[in-house]
Short mmCIF file of C-alpha atoms and ligand atoms in Angstrom, two decimals:
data_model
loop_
_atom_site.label_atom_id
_atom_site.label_comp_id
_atom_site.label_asym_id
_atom_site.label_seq_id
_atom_site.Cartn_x
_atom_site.Cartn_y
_atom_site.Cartn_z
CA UNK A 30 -150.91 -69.55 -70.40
CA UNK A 31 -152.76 -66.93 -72.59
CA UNK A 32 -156.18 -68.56 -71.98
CA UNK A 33 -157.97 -65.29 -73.96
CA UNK A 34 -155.53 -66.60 -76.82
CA UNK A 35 -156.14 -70.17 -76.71
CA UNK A 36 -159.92 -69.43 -76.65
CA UNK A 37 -159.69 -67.30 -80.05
CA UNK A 38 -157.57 -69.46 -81.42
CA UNK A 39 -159.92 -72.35 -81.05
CA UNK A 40 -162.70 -70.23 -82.16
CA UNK A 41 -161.03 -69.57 -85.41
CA UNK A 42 -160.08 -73.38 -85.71
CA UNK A 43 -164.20 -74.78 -85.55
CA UNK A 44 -166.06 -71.29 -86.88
CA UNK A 45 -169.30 -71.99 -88.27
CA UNK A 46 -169.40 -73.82 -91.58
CA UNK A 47 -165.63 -74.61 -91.12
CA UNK A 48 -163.25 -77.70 -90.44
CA UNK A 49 -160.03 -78.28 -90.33
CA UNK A 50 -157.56 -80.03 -93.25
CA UNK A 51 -155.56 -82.55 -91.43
CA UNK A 52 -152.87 -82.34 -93.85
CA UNK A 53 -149.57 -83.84 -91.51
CA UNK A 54 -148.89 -87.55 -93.11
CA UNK A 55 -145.95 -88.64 -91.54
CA UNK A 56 -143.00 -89.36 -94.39
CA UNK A 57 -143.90 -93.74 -94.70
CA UNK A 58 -148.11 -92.47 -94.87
CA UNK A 59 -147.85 -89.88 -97.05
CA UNK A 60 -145.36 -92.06 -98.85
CA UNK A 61 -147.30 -95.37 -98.85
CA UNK A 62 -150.13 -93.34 -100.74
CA UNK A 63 -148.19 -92.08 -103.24
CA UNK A 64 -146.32 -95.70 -104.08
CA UNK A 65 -150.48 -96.82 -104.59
CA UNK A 66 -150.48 -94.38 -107.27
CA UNK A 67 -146.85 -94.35 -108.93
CA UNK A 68 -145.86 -90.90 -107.53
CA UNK A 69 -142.39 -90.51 -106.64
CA UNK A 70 -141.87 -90.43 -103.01
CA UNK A 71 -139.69 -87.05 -102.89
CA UNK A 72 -139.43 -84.02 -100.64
CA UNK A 73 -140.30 -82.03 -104.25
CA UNK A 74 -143.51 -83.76 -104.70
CA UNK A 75 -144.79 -84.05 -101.17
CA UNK A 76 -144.31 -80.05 -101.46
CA UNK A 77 -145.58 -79.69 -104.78
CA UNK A 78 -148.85 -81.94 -103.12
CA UNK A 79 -149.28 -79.91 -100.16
CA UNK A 80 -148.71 -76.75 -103.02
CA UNK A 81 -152.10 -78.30 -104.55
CA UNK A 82 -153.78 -78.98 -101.45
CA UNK A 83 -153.53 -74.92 -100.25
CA UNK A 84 -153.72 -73.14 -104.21
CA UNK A 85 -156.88 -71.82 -104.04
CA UNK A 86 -157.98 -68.97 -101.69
CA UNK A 87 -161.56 -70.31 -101.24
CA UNK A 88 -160.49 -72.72 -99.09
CA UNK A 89 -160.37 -70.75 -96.23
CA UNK A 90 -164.05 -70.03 -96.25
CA UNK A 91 -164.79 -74.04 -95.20
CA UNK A 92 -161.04 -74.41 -93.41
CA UNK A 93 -160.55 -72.99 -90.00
CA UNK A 94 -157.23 -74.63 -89.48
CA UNK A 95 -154.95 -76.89 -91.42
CA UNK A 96 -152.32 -79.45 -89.49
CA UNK A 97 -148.91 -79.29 -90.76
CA UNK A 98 -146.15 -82.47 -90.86
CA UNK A 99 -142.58 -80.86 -89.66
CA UNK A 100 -141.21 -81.04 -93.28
CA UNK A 101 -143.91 -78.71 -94.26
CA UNK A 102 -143.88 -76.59 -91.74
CA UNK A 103 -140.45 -75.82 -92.92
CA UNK A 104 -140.98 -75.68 -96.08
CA UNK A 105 -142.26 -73.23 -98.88
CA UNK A 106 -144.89 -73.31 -101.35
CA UNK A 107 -143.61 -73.30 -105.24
CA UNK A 108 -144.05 -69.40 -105.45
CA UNK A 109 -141.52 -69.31 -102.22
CA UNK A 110 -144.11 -68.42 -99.41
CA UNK A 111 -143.34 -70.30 -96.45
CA UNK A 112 -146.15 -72.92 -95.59
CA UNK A 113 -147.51 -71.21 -92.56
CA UNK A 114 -147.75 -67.87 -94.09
CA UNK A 115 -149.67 -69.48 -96.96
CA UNK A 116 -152.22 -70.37 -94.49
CA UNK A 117 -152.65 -67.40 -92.66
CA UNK A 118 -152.69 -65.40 -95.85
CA UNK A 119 -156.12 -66.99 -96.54
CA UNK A 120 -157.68 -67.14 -93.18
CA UNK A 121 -156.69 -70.29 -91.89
CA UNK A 122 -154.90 -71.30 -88.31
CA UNK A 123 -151.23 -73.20 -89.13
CA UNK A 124 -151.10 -75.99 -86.46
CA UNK A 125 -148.64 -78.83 -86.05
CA UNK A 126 -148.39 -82.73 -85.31
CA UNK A 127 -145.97 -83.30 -82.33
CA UNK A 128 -146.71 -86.44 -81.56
CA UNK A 129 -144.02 -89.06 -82.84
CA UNK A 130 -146.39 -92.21 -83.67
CA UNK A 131 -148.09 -94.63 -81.58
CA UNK A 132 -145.33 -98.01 -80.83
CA UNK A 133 -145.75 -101.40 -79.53
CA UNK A 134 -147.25 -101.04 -75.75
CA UNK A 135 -145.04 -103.27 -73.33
CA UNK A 136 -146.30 -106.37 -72.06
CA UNK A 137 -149.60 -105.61 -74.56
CA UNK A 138 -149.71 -107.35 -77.56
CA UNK A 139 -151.72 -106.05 -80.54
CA UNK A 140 -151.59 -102.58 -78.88
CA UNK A 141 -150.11 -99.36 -78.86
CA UNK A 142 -149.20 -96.03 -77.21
CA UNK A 143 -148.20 -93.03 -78.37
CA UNK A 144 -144.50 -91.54 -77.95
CA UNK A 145 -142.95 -88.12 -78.23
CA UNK A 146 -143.25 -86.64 -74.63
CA UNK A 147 -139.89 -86.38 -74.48
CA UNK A 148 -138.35 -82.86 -75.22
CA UNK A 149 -141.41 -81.09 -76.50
CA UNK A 150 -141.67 -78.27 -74.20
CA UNK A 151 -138.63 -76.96 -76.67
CA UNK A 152 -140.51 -78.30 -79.97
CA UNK A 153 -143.84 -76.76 -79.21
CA UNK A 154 -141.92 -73.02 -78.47
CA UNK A 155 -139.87 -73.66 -81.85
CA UNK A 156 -143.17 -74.41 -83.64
CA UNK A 157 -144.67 -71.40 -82.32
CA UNK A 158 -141.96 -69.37 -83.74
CA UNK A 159 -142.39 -71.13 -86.88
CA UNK A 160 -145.89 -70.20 -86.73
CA UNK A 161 -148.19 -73.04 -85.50
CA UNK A 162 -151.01 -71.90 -82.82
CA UNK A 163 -152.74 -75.39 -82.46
CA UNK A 164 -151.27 -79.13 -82.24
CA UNK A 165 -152.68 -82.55 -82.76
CA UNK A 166 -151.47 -85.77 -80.88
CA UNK A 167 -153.14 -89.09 -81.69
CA UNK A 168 -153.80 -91.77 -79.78
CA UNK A 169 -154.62 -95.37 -81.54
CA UNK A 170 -156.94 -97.68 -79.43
CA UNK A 171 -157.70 -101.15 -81.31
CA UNK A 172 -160.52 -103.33 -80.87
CA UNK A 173 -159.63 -107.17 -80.36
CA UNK A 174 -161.61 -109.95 -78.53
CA UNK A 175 -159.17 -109.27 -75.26
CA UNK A 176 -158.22 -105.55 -76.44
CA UNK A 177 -158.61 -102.63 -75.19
CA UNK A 178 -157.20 -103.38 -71.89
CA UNK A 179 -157.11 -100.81 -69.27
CA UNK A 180 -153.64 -100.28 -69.24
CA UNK A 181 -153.83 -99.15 -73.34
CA UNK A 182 -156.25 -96.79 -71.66
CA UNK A 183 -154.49 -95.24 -69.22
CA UNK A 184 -150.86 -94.97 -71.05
CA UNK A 185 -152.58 -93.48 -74.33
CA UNK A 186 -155.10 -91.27 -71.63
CA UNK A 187 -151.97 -89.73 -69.58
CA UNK A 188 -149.60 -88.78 -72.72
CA UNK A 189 -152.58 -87.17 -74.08
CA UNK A 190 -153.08 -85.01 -71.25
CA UNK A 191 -149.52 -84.48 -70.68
CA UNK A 192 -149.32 -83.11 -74.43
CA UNK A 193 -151.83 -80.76 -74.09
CA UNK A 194 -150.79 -79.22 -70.61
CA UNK A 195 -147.75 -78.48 -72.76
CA UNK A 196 -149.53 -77.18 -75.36
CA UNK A 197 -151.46 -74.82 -73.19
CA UNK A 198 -148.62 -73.61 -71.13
CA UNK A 199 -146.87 -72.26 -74.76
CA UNK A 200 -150.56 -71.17 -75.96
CA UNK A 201 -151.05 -73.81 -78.51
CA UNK A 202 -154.53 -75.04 -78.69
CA UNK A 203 -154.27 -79.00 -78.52
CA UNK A 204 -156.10 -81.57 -80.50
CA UNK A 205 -156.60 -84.26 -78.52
CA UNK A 206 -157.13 -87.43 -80.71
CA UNK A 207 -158.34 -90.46 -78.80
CA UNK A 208 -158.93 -92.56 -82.20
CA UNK A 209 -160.58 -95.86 -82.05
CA UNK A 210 -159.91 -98.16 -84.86
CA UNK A 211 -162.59 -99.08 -87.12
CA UNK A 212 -160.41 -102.19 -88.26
CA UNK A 213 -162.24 -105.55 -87.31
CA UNK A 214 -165.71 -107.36 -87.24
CA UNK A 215 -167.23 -105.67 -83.90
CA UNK A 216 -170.47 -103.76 -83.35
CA UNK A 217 -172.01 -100.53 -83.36
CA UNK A 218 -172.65 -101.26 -80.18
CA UNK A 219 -169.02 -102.27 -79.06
CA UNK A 220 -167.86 -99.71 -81.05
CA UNK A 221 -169.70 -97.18 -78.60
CA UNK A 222 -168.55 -98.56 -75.53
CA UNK A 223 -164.88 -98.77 -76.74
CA UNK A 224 -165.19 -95.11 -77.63
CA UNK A 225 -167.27 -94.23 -74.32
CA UNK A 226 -164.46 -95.44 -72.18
CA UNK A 227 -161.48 -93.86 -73.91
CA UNK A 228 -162.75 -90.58 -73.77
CA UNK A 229 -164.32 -91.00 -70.25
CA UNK A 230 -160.58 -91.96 -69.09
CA UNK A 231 -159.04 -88.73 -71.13
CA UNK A 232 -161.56 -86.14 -69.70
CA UNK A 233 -160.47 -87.33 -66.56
CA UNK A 234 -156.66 -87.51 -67.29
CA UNK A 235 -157.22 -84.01 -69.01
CA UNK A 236 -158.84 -82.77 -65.69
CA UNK A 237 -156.36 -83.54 -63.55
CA UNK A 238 -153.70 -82.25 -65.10
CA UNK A 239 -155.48 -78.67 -64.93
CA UNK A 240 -156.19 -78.55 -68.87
CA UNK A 241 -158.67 -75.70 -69.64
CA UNK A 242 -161.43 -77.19 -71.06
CA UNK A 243 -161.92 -73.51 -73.51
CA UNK A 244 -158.78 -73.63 -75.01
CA UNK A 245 -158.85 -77.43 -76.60
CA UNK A 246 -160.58 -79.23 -79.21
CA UNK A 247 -161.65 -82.82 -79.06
CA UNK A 248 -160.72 -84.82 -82.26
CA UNK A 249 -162.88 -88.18 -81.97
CA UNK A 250 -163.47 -91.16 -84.31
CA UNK A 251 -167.06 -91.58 -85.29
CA UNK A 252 -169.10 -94.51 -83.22
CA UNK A 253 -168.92 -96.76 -86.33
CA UNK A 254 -169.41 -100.26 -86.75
CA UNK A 255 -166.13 -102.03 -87.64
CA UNK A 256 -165.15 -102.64 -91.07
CA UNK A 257 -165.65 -106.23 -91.37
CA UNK A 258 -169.24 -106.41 -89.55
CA UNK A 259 -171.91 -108.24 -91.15
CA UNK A 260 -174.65 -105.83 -90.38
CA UNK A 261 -172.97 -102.44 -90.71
CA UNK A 262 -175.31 -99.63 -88.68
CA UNK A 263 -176.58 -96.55 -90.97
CA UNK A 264 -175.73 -92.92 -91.49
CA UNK A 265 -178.92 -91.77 -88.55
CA UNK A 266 -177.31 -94.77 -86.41
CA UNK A 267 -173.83 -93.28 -86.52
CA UNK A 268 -174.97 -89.92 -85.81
CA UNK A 269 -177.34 -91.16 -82.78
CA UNK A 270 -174.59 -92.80 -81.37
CA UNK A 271 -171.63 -90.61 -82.04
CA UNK A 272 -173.81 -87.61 -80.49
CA UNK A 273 -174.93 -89.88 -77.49
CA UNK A 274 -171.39 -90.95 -76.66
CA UNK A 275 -170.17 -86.83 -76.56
CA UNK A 276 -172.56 -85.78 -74.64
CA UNK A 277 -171.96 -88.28 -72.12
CA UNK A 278 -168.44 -87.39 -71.75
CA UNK A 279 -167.44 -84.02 -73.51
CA UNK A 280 -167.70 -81.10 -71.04
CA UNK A 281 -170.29 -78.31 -72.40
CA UNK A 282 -166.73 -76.08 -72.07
CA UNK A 283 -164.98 -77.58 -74.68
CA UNK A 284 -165.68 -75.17 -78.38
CA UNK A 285 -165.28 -78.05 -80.51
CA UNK A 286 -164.97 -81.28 -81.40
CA UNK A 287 -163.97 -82.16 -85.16
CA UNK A 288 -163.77 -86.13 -86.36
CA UNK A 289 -161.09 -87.79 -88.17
CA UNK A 290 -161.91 -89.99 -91.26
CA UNK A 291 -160.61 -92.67 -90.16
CA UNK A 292 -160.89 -94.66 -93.65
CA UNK A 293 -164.61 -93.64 -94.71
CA UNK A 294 -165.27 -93.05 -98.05
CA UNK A 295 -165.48 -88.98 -98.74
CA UNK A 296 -169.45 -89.45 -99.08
CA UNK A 297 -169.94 -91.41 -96.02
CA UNK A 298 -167.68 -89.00 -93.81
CA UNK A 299 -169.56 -85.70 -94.95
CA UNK A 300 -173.07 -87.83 -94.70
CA UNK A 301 -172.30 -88.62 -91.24
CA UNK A 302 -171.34 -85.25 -90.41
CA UNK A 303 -174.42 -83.94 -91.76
CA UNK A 304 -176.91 -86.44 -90.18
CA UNK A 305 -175.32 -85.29 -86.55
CA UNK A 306 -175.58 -81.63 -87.40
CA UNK A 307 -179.21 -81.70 -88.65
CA UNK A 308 -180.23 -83.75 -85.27
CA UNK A 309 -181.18 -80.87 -84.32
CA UNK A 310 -180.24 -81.31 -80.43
CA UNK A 311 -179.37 -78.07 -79.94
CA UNK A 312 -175.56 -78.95 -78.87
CA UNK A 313 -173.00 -76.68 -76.41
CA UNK A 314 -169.91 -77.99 -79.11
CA UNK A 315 -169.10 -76.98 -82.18
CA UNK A 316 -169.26 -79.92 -84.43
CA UNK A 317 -167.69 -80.36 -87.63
CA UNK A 318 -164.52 -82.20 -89.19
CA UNK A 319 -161.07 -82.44 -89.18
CA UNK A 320 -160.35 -85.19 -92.07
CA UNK A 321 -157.21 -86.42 -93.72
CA UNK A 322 -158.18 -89.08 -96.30
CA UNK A 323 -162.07 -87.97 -97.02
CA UNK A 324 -160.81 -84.62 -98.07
CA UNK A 325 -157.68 -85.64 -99.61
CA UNK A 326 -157.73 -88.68 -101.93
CA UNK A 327 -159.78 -87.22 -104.66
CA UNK A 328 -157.54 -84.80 -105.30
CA UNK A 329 -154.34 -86.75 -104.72
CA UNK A 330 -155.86 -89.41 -107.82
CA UNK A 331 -156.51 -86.00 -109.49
CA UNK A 332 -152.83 -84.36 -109.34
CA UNK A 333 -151.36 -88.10 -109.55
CA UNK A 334 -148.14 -86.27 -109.46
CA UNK A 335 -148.54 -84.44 -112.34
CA UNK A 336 -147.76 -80.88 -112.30
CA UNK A 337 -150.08 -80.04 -115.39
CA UNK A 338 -152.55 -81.36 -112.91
CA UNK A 339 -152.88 -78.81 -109.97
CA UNK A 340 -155.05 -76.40 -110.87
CA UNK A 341 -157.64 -79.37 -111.47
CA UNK A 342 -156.86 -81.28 -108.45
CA UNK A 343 -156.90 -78.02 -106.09
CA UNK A 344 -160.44 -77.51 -107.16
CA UNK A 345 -161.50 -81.33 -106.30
CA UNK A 346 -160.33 -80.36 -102.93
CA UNK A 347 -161.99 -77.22 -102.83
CA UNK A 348 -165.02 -79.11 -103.32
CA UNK A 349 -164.64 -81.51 -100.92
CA UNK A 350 -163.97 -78.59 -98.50
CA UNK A 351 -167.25 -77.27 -99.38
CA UNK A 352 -169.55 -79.73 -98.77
CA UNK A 353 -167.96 -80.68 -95.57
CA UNK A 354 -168.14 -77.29 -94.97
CA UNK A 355 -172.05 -77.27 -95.84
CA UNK A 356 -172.37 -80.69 -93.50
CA UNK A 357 -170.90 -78.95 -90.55
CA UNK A 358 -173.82 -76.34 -90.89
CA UNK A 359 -176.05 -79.75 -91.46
CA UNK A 360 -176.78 -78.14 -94.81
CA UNK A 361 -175.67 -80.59 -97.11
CA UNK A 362 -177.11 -83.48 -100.02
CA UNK A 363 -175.84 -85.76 -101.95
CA UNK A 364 -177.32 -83.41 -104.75
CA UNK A 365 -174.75 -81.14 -104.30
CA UNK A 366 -172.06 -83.55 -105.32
CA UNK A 367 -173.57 -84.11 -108.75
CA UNK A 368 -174.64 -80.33 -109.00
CA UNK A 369 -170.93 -80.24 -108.96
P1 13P B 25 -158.19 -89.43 -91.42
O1 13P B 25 -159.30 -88.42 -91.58
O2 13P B 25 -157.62 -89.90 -92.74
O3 13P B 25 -158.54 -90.54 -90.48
O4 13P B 25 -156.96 -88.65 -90.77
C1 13P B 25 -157.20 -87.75 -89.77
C2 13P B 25 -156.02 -87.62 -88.91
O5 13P B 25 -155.46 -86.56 -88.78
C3 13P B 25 -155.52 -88.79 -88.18
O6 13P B 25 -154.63 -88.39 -87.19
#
């Protein structure tokens, strides 16, 4: 382990005023949002999307790093640059998912744990080749009256920490994404202690399997109230809370921590982002964003498969980049969307 490495990688990954694009649908996602809108669901047009998604240079002044899916890792761009070279070629870190999606948990009904332990000492080494320097695994936790139950906890806890001792060891920063659901009806409140408990149970899983807190970065979900609650807490809430929950469990080692989406609108994800940046708490982490679907689906209704379509839809992306970009420096307003 190159821990020098791992540190400048990470560095690179949350700079100042960056994020990263989490841009690794598995085939049935990435699918599933291209049937919504009528696109075919071909290897030529999830390449010509992720094309789109990387066209313009700018965005590597607001993306640190961008999270590949293995198809695209593999794959070129339409001039014929390989994917990862793309990225580097305008500043940004190539990383890769490993993880192979969160199944059924035994004996647990309604929850899950997530697979792909198996063999990925040889994956991560053929990924470096390929290019990657950083990795994401995700970890689903669901809120239910009964639900989360310990054992969720632990299982989801120990493969994360597994993963990124193997990450480390081939000097691949890991992304550890402990991701509680917003689906449901429960509190802000529940919300937080749900979210307090997962990562309190993968610090310690992380620390005992001799992770280095420097050469990781945290990928949380938000302390949100669940979709379906009546009385659904504000943007200063969320930030209060989400900020409260990190600092009771994030060691002040760790150099970032970036959010997922996790089904926000684009507005409210960059609004939250802001509102925790401008607390003005003077924080150890690095905190900023590391969002599929609020940086994405604007410019996937833009391109709507359309190749006539991509110089337009790679600037809606671009913008969405930006103003996240501006919220992680807790320098944004909603003015700046209509200045737009
Ligand atoms: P969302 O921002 O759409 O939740 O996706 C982020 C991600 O990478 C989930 O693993």
């Amino acid at each position: 382990m190159n821990l020098q490495q791992l540190k400048d990688t990470a560095a690179a990954m949350v700079a100042p005023g960056r994020g990263i694009l989490a841009m690794d649908e598995s085939h049935p996602t990435c699918n599933k949002r291209f049937e919504k809108l009528g696109i075919p669901t071909t290897e030529e047009k999830r390449q010509e999307y992720r094309h789109m998604l990387l066209k313009e240079n700018e965005m590597g002044q607001f993306i640190g790093g961008a999270i590949l899916f293995d198809e695209t890792i593999r794959q070129q761009t339409l001039d014929g640059q390989p994917f990862a070279e793309r990225l580097q070629q305008i500043g940004i870190v190539p990383g890769i998912k490993v993880d192979q999606g969160a199944k059924e948990l035994a004996l647990h009904p309604g929850e899950k744990v997530t697979e792909g332990l198996d063999g990925l000492r040889d994956r991560l080494k053929e990924y470096y080749e390929l290019g990657a320097r950083f990795a994401k695994w995700r970890a689903v936790i669901t809120i239910g009256p009964d639900i989360p139950s310990q054992a969720c906890l632990v299982a989801n806890a120990h493969a994360l920490a597994r993963y990124a001792a193997l990450c480390q060891e081939t000097d691949i920063v890991p992304i550890v994404e402990p991701e509680v659901l917003m689906d449901g009806s429960h509190t802000i409140e529940r919300s937080y202690e749900v979210t307090h408990a997962i990562q309190k149970c993968v610090f310690e899983h992380l620390k005992e399997q001799g992770v280095a807190w420097e050469g990781m970065v945290l990928k949380p979900n938000m302390v949100v109230s669940g979709y379906d609650c009546a009385e659904r807490a504000d943007v200063q809430q969320v930030a209060e809370a989400t900020v409260r929950c990190l600092r009771a469990t994030v060691p002040l080692e760790v150099p970032g921590i970036a959010f997922l989406s996790g089904g926000q609108t684009d507005e409210e994800a960059t609004s939250h982002l802001n509102a925790m940046n401008q607390l003005g708490q003077n924080l150890p982490w690095a905190l900023t964003f590391s969002y599929g679907r609020a940086l994405q689906q604007a410019a996937m209704q833009a391109w709507n498969g359309d190749s006539a379509n991509i110089d337009r839809a790679a600037r809606v992306i671009l913008h969405r980049a930006r103003m996240n970009g501006a919220a992680a420096k807790g320098r944004y307003s909603t003015e700046m969307e209509q200045a737009a």
